[in-house]
Short mmCIF file of C-alpha atoms in Angstrom, two decimals:
data_model
loop_
_atom_site.label_atom_id
_atom_site.label_comp_id
_atom_site.label_asym_id
_atom_site.label_seq_id
_atom_site.Cartn_x
_atom_site.Cartn_y
_atom_site.Cartn_z
CA GLN E 1 0.00 0.00 0.00
CA GLY E 2 1.31 3.42 -0.89
CA GLU E 3 1.06 6.24 -3.40
CA ILE E 4 2.14 6.97 -6.96
CA GLN E 5 3.28 10.52 -7.63
CA HIS E 6 4.03 11.65 -11.17
CA ASP E 7 3.23 14.97 -12.83
CA ASP E 8 1.97 13.26 -15.99
CA LEU E 9 -0.35 10.98 -14.00
CA SER E 10 -2.07 13.28 -11.56
CA ALA E 11 -1.71 16.63 -9.83
CA GLU E 12 -1.94 14.76 -6.53
CA ALA E 13 -0.57 11.45 -5.34
CA VAL E 14 -2.68 8.47 -6.42
CA PRO E 15 -3.29 5.86 -3.69
CA VAL E 16 -2.29 2.33 -4.68
CA ARG E 17 -2.76 -0.92 -2.80
CA ASP E 18 -2.82 -4.70 -3.22
CA VAL E 19 0.23 -4.69 -5.50
CA SER E 20 1.43 -8.07 -6.72
CA LEU E 21 3.96 -9.20 -9.31
CA LYS E 22 4.75 -12.50 -10.98
CA ALA E 23 7.64 -12.27 -13.41
CA LEU E 24 10.65 -14.10 -14.84
CA TYR E 25 13.96 -12.47 -15.71
CA GLU E 26 16.68 -14.17 -17.70
CA GLY E 27 19.46 -12.52 -19.68
CA ASN E 28 17.91 -9.87 -21.87
CA LYS E 29 14.35 -11.15 -21.48
CA VAL E 30 11.73 -10.09 -18.93
CA LEU E 31 8.45 -11.99 -18.84
CA ILE E 32 5.81 -10.32 -16.68
CA GLU E 33 3.10 -12.93 -16.28
CA ASP E 34 0.92 -10.65 -14.16
CA ILE E 35 1.32 -7.40 -12.31
CA SER E 36 -1.74 -6.08 -10.57
CA ALA E 37 -2.62 -3.12 -8.38
CA THR E 38 -5.69 -1.30 -7.13
CA LEU E 39 -5.91 2.41 -8.00
CA HIS E 40 -8.98 4.41 -6.99
CA ASP E 41 -10.75 1.13 -6.18
CA VAL E 42 -10.09 -0.14 -9.72
CA VAL E 43 -8.13 -3.39 -10.09
CA ILE E 44 -5.66 -3.12 -12.97
CA HIS E 45 -3.69 -6.05 -14.40
CA ALA E 46 -0.85 -6.08 -16.91
CA SER E 47 1.43 -8.57 -18.61
CA ALA E 48 4.38 -8.06 -20.93
CA GLU E 49 7.18 -9.80 -22.82
CA LEU E 50 10.06 -7.36 -22.84
CA ASP E 51 13.45 -7.40 -24.54
CA LEU E 52 16.24 -5.47 -22.88
CA GLU E 53 18.71 -3.72 -25.16
CA ARG E 54 22.16 -3.34 -23.68
CA ALA E 55 25.26 -1.42 -24.66
CA GLY E 56 28.10 -3.94 -24.69
CA ALA E 57 31.66 -3.47 -23.47
CA GLY E 58 33.40 -0.63 -25.24
CA ALA E 59 30.22 0.82 -26.74
CA ASP E 60 30.25 4.58 -27.13
CA LEU E 61 27.93 6.37 -24.74
CA ALA E 62 27.94 10.15 -24.55
CA ASP E 63 31.59 11.22 -24.23
CA GLY E 64 32.82 7.93 -22.79
CA ALA E 65 32.61 4.19 -23.18
CA VAL E 66 31.32 1.30 -21.15
CA GLY E 67 34.13 -0.30 -19.19
CA LYS E 68 35.39 -3.80 -19.76
CA GLY E 69 32.78 -6.40 -18.98
CA GLU E 70 30.15 -3.77 -18.24
CA THR E 71 26.75 -3.54 -19.95
CA ALA E 72 24.18 -0.79 -19.60
CA ILE E 73 20.45 -1.19 -20.29
CA MET E 74 19.74 1.24 -23.10
CA GLY E 75 16.21 0.26 -24.06
CA VAL E 76 13.18 -1.84 -23.31
CA ARG E 77 10.83 -3.06 -26.04
CA GLY E 78 8.00 -5.50 -26.37
CA PRO E 79 4.26 -6.17 -26.40
CA MET E 80 2.15 -5.37 -23.37
CA ARG E 81 -1.42 -6.22 -22.36
CA LEU E 82 -3.41 -4.27 -19.78
CA TRP E 83 -6.84 -5.26 -18.58
CA ILE E 84 -9.24 -3.89 -16.01
CA GLU E 85 -11.90 -5.71 -14.09
CA ASP E 86 -15.54 -4.68 -14.46
CA MET E 87 -16.24 -1.19 -13.18
CA PRO E 88 -18.68 1.73 -13.42
CA GLN E 89 -17.93 4.10 -16.30
CA SER E 90 -17.64 6.96 -13.79
CA TYR E 91 -14.39 5.41 -12.52
CA ILE E 92 -12.59 6.37 -15.75
CA GLU E 93 -12.34 10.10 -15.01
CA PRO E 94 -10.27 9.78 -11.78
CA LEU E 95 -7.88 7.48 -13.67
CA TRP E 96 -7.54 9.73 -16.72
CA PRO E 97 -3.87 10.86 -16.94
CA LYS E 98 -3.19 14.51 -16.32
CA VAL E 99 -0.90 14.62 -19.36
CA LEU E 100 -3.95 13.85 -21.55
CA GLU E 101 -6.29 16.23 -19.74
CA GLU E 102 -6.48 18.69 -22.62
CA GLU E 103 -6.51 16.07 -25.38
CA ASN E 104 -9.60 15.78 -27.58
CA ALA E 105 -9.80 12.05 -26.79
CA LYS E 106 -10.97 12.86 -23.25
CA LYS E 107 -14.10 14.50 -24.64
CA TRP E 108 -15.09 11.28 -26.42
CA VAL E 109 -14.00 8.68 -23.87
CA VAL E 110 -14.88 10.45 -20.61
CA ASP E 111 -17.45 13.15 -21.38
CA ARG E 112 -19.55 11.60 -24.15
CA LEU E 113 -19.74 8.07 -22.71
CA THR E 114 -21.46 8.40 -19.35
CA ALA E 115 -23.30 6.30 -16.78
CA GLY E 116 -23.50 2.54 -17.02
CA ASP E 117 -20.90 -0.16 -16.46
CA LEU E 118 -17.84 -1.24 -18.41
CA SER E 119 -16.58 -4.80 -18.73
CA GLY E 120 -13.92 -6.68 -20.63
CA LEU E 121 -11.59 -3.70 -20.86
CA LEU E 122 -8.45 -4.83 -22.69
CA MET E 123 -5.58 -2.75 -24.05
CA THR E 124 -2.81 -4.17 -26.22
CA MET E 125 0.21 -2.17 -27.28
CA ASP E 126 3.89 -2.24 -28.15
CA ILE E 127 5.99 -0.19 -25.77
CA GLU E 128 9.42 1.29 -26.40
CA ALA E 129 11.59 2.95 -23.80
CA GLU E 130 15.00 4.36 -24.61
CA LYS E 131 17.46 5.58 -22.07
CA ASN E 132 19.22 8.87 -22.37
CA LYS E 133 22.79 8.04 -23.46
CA GLN E 134 24.41 10.24 -20.85
CA VAL E 135 22.44 8.60 -18.05
CA ALA E 136 23.27 5.16 -19.40
CA PHE E 137 26.96 6.00 -19.54
CA GLU E 138 26.94 7.19 -15.93
CA ASP E 139 25.18 3.99 -14.86
CA ALA E 140 27.76 1.91 -16.69
CA GLN E 141 30.61 3.75 -14.96
CA GLU E 142 29.01 3.47 -11.51
CA ASN E 143 31.50 0.91 -10.16
CA GLU E 144 34.50 2.81 -11.46
CA ASN E 145 33.43 6.11 -9.94
CA ALA E 146 31.64 4.82 -6.86
CA VAL E 147 32.32 6.52 -3.55
CA GLU E 148 30.75 4.93 -0.49
CA ASP E 149 30.10 8.24 1.24
CA PRO E 150 30.75 11.14 -1.16
CA ALA E 151 30.07 13.79 1.47
CA GLN E 152 32.53 12.24 3.93
CA ALA E 153 35.12 11.75 1.18
CA LEU E 154 34.76 15.38 0.16
CA GLU E 155 35.23 16.58 3.76
CA SER E 156 38.26 14.34 4.19
CA ALA E 157 39.84 15.52 0.95
CA GLN E 158 39.34 19.15 1.97
CA GLU E 159 40.86 18.57 5.40
CA ASN E 160 43.92 16.96 3.80
CA GLN E 161 44.13 19.76 1.26
CA ASP E 162 43.71 17.15 -1.47
CA VAL E 163 42.49 19.50 -4.17
CA GLN E 164 42.30 16.88 -6.92
CA GLY E 165 40.48 14.46 -4.64
CA ALA E 166 38.01 17.13 -3.60
CA GLU E 167 37.38 18.05 -7.23
CA ALA E 168 36.86 14.39 -8.17
CA VAL E 169 34.35 13.82 -5.39
CA GLY E 170 32.64 17.09 -6.21
CA GLN E 171 32.25 15.95 -9.79
CA VAL E 172 30.62 12.74 -8.57
CA LEU E 173 28.15 14.77 -6.53
CA ASP E 174 27.46 17.17 -9.40
CA ARG E 175 26.85 14.28 -11.76
CA ALA E 176 24.45 12.65 -9.30
CA VAL E 177 22.45 15.86 -9.06
CA ALA E 178 22.44 16.32 -12.84
CA GLN E 179 21.32 12.74 -13.32
CA GLN E 180 18.36 13.29 -11.00
CA GLU E 181 17.38 16.37 -12.98
CA GLN E 182 17.36 14.51 -16.30
CA ALA E 183 14.29 12.73 -17.55
CA GLY E 184 16.51 9.73 -18.25
CA TRP E 185 13.99 7.68 -20.28
CA ASP E 186 11.91 8.42 -23.34
CA PHE E 187 8.73 6.36 -23.69
CA ASP E 188 6.64 5.62 -26.75
CA VAL E 189 3.54 3.51 -27.34
CA GLN E 190 2.65 2.03 -30.72
CA ASN E 191 -0.13 -0.17 -32.09
CA LEU E 192 -2.38 0.65 -29.14
CA ARG E 193 -5.80 -0.96 -29.33
CA ALA E 194 -8.45 -0.85 -26.61
CA GLU E 195 -11.59 -2.98 -26.49
CA PHE E 196 -14.50 -2.79 -24.07
CA ALA E 197 -18.12 -3.76 -23.55
CA PHE E 198 -20.80 -1.72 -21.81
CA GLU E 199 -24.30 -1.84 -20.38
CA ASN E 200 -26.80 0.84 -19.31
CA MET E 201 -24.57 3.51 -20.82
CA GLN E 202 -25.47 6.90 -22.26
CA VAL E 203 -23.79 7.83 -25.55
CA ASN E 204 -23.93 11.55 -26.29
CA TYR E 205 -22.77 11.54 -29.90
CA ARG E 206 -23.95 15.01 -30.90
CA ASP E 207 -25.85 17.84 -29.16
CA PRO E 208 -28.71 18.71 -29.43
CA LEU E 209 -29.68 15.30 -30.85
CA PRO E 210 -30.96 13.06 -28.06
CA PRO E 211 -28.35 10.64 -26.68
CA VAL E 212 -28.54 6.88 -26.89
CA GLU E 213 -29.65 5.73 -23.42
CA ASN E 214 -29.58 2.39 -21.61
CA ALA E 215 -27.17 1.28 -24.31
CA LYS E 216 -25.64 -2.18 -24.44
CA GLY E 217 -22.80 -2.95 -26.81
CA ASN E 218 -19.08 -2.77 -27.34
CA GLY E 219 -16.38 -0.43 -28.51
CA VAL E 220 -12.90 -0.39 -30.02
CA PHE E 221 -10.31 2.41 -29.98
CA ILE E 222 -7.36 2.19 -32.40
CA LEU E 223 -4.65 4.76 -31.69
CA ASP E 224 -2.80 4.60 -35.03
CA GLU E 225 -6.06 5.25 -36.89
CA GLU E 226 -7.31 7.75 -34.28
CA LYS E 227 -10.61 5.90 -34.48
CA LEU E 228 -13.27 5.10 -31.92
CA ARG E 229 -15.97 2.66 -33.04
CA ILE E 230 -19.02 1.98 -30.87
CA THR E 231 -21.58 -0.70 -31.67
CA VAL E 232 -24.89 -0.32 -29.84
CA GLU E 233 -26.61 -3.70 -29.86
CA GLU E 234 -29.67 -2.33 -28.12
CA GLY E 235 -30.74 0.88 -26.45
CA GLU E 236 -33.20 3.77 -26.52
CA LEU E 237 -33.12 7.08 -28.37
CA GLY E 238 -35.79 9.75 -28.23
CA GLY E 239 -38.50 7.27 -27.23
CA MET E 240 -37.50 4.72 -29.92
CA GLN E 241 -35.59 1.45 -29.85
CA VAL E 242 -32.05 1.34 -31.18
CA MET E 243 -31.01 -1.91 -32.83
CA GLY E 244 -27.48 -2.47 -34.11
CA ALA E 245 -26.27 1.14 -34.39
CA GLU E 246 -22.73 1.80 -35.61
CA LEU E 247 -21.10 5.00 -34.34
CA ALA E 248 -17.64 5.69 -35.77
CA PHE E 249 -15.50 8.68 -34.85
CA TYR E 250 -12.30 9.44 -36.79
CA ASN E 251 -9.35 11.75 -36.00
CA ILE E 252 -10.55 12.06 -32.44
CA LEU E 253 -7.15 13.04 -30.99
CA GLU E 254 -6.86 16.43 -32.66
CA GLY E 255 -9.42 19.04 -31.71
CA GLY E 256 -11.50 20.37 -34.61
CA LYS E 257 -10.40 17.57 -36.98
CA GLY E 258 -12.79 14.79 -35.97
CA ILE E 259 -15.37 13.21 -38.24
CA ALA E 260 -18.50 11.43 -37.03
CA ASP E 261 -19.95 8.67 -39.23
CA LEU E 262 -23.18 7.31 -37.74
CA LYS E 263 -25.61 4.62 -38.81
CA ILE E 264 -28.57 4.38 -36.44
CA PRO E 265 -31.46 1.94 -37.08
CA LEU E 266 -34.56 2.97 -35.10
CA LYS E 267 -37.95 1.46 -34.41
CA GLY E 268 -40.87 3.13 -32.66
CA PRO E 269 -43.75 5.61 -32.96
CA LEU E 270 -43.76 7.54 -36.23
CA ALA E 271 -44.22 10.82 -34.35
CA LYS E 272 -41.01 10.15 -32.40
CA ALA E 273 -39.15 9.36 -35.62
CA PHE E 274 -40.31 12.61 -37.22
CA ALA E 275 -39.39 14.56 -34.07
CA TYR E 276 -35.87 13.07 -34.18
CA ILE E 277 -35.22 13.95 -37.82
CA SER E 278 -36.59 17.44 -37.17
CA THR E 279 -33.82 18.14 -34.63
CA GLU E 280 -30.61 19.92 -35.66
CA PRO E 281 -28.34 19.12 -37.34
CA ILE E 282 -30.68 16.82 -39.33
CA ASP E 283 -33.32 19.56 -39.28
CA LEU E 284 -35.98 18.23 -41.69
CA LYS E 285 -38.89 19.97 -39.97
CA ASP E 286 -39.53 22.25 -42.96
CA GLU E 287 -39.84 19.24 -45.27
CA LEU E 288 -42.29 17.55 -42.86
CA ASP E 289 -44.33 20.72 -42.20
CA MET E 290 -47.07 19.14 -40.07
CA ASP E 291 -48.34 19.06 -36.51
CA LEU E 292 -46.34 16.19 -35.04
CA SER E 293 -48.67 15.93 -32.05
CA GLN E 294 -51.33 14.53 -34.41
CA VAL E 295 -49.05 12.07 -36.23
CA LYS E 296 -49.74 8.40 -35.56
CA GLY E 297 -48.23 5.18 -36.79
CA ASP E 298 -45.32 2.79 -36.42
CA ALA E 299 -41.95 3.41 -38.01
CA ALA E 300 -38.72 1.54 -38.73
CA LEU E 301 -36.01 3.74 -40.19
CA THR E 302 -32.26 4.01 -40.60
CA VAL E 303 -30.58 7.37 -40.12
CA LYS E 304 -27.10 7.89 -41.58
CA LEU E 305 -25.19 11.00 -40.61
CA GLU E 306 -21.69 12.19 -41.42
CA PHE E 307 -20.41 15.51 -40.10
CA PRO E 308 -17.27 17.17 -38.70
CA ALA E 309 -17.06 17.00 -34.92
CA ILE E 310 -16.91 20.74 -34.35
CA ALA E 311 -18.89 23.06 -32.13
CA ASP E 312 -20.21 25.52 -34.73
CA LEU E 313 -21.63 22.99 -37.18
CA MET E 314 -23.48 24.33 -40.23
CA ILE E 315 -26.35 22.36 -41.74
CA ASP E 316 -24.61 22.23 -45.13
CA GLN E 317 -21.71 20.38 -43.47
CA VAL E 318 -23.96 17.45 -42.56
CA LYS E 319 -24.47 14.54 -44.94
CA ILE E 320 -27.89 13.04 -44.22
CA ASP E 321 -29.57 9.89 -45.46
CA VAL E 322 -32.90 8.83 -43.92
CA LYS E 323 -34.77 5.79 -45.18
CA GLY E 324 -37.68 4.04 -43.53
CA ARG E 325 -41.00 2.31 -43.56
CA ALA E 326 -44.19 3.33 -41.78
CA ASP E 327 -47.45 1.47 -41.13
CA ASN E 328 -50.81 2.19 -39.43
CA VAL E 329 -50.21 5.77 -40.45
CA PHE E 330 -52.19 8.93 -39.78
CA LEU E 331 -50.63 12.11 -41.21
CA PRO E 332 -52.75 15.27 -40.82
CA ASP E 333 -53.37 17.89 -43.52
CA ILE E 334 -51.28 16.31 -46.26
CA LEU E 335 -53.48 16.43 -49.37
CA GLN E 336 -55.58 19.61 -49.59
CA GLY E 337 -56.22 19.52 -45.86
CA GLN E 338 -57.02 15.81 -45.83
CA PRO E 339 -55.03 13.24 -43.86
CA VAL E 340 -53.06 10.31 -45.24
CA THR E 341 -53.80 7.02 -43.54
CA GLY E 342 -52.96 3.36 -43.80
CA GLY E 343 -49.73 1.88 -45.07
CA PRO E 344 -47.24 0.47 -45.29
CA PHE E 345 -45.39 3.44 -46.78
CA THR E 346 -41.72 3.91 -47.51
CA PHE E 347 -39.99 7.26 -47.15
CA GLU E 348 -36.55 8.79 -47.62
#
């Protein structure tokens, strides 16, 4: 039990408990069978198969070389899996890294997917970590330059007027301070893919269109493609049933560059269907031009929308395709003040 403190992770220390590790280490291979910890009441597991890259004897590092028989770890590479046990969606926000706080991805993952429960969260990725050459060189020379108690050695050298000794020990101390100030390691993540399932979730894909509620389905995020795909197997939207909706969001990492590509099959009262397609940015109320409170009937329709994910969206930026079928219809004042009844009818 303890805390994790890192500026990129959180402004405050993150409590961690129940840490366990099962791993094998041999030569330049590290096999992490399972490492688990509980952060903010969320149990996180990880596994990895890592290759260690070393600088062999005599290899050039910074302005020096590794001594005879010495090797320094210069890099770590390999595939990694991270999975999280079932949890409420609301638990994501406290875990969201501070370094990604201003990223556009937070809007989609944290703000637009709300309520409900997540399950089967799995992330796969290839990680690469490279060590700063200067830091690696200093590590490799540690035995050669080691001083058991640098402060005491410095005091002794000064008392004995050993100027060269004092300078040497001082350099050791200066290097230690400089090493602490360096970042030391550069990290990179490639081929990141995250999969998850959800229940009872709300998906707010575009205001002011009504969100998908009580949604059950799954999602996939692919970092290299900057794509988030959500499949809603079942749910509710504006008083209608959602069945097999596909919500795809592209270029979600860069603000103002995202594209939403939605295919939403709906089934329910015809009046609800007309009310939905009358809402911006679909905005077909002028084409309908009728009192929706008097509309009756049953509808099954598919709404396809494609639009840029920007705040100030213009209607001419929205690609719209609405196709459906209606039955048991009553439409007021359609033909010279007379209603249209019956069905089935198709519309688009």
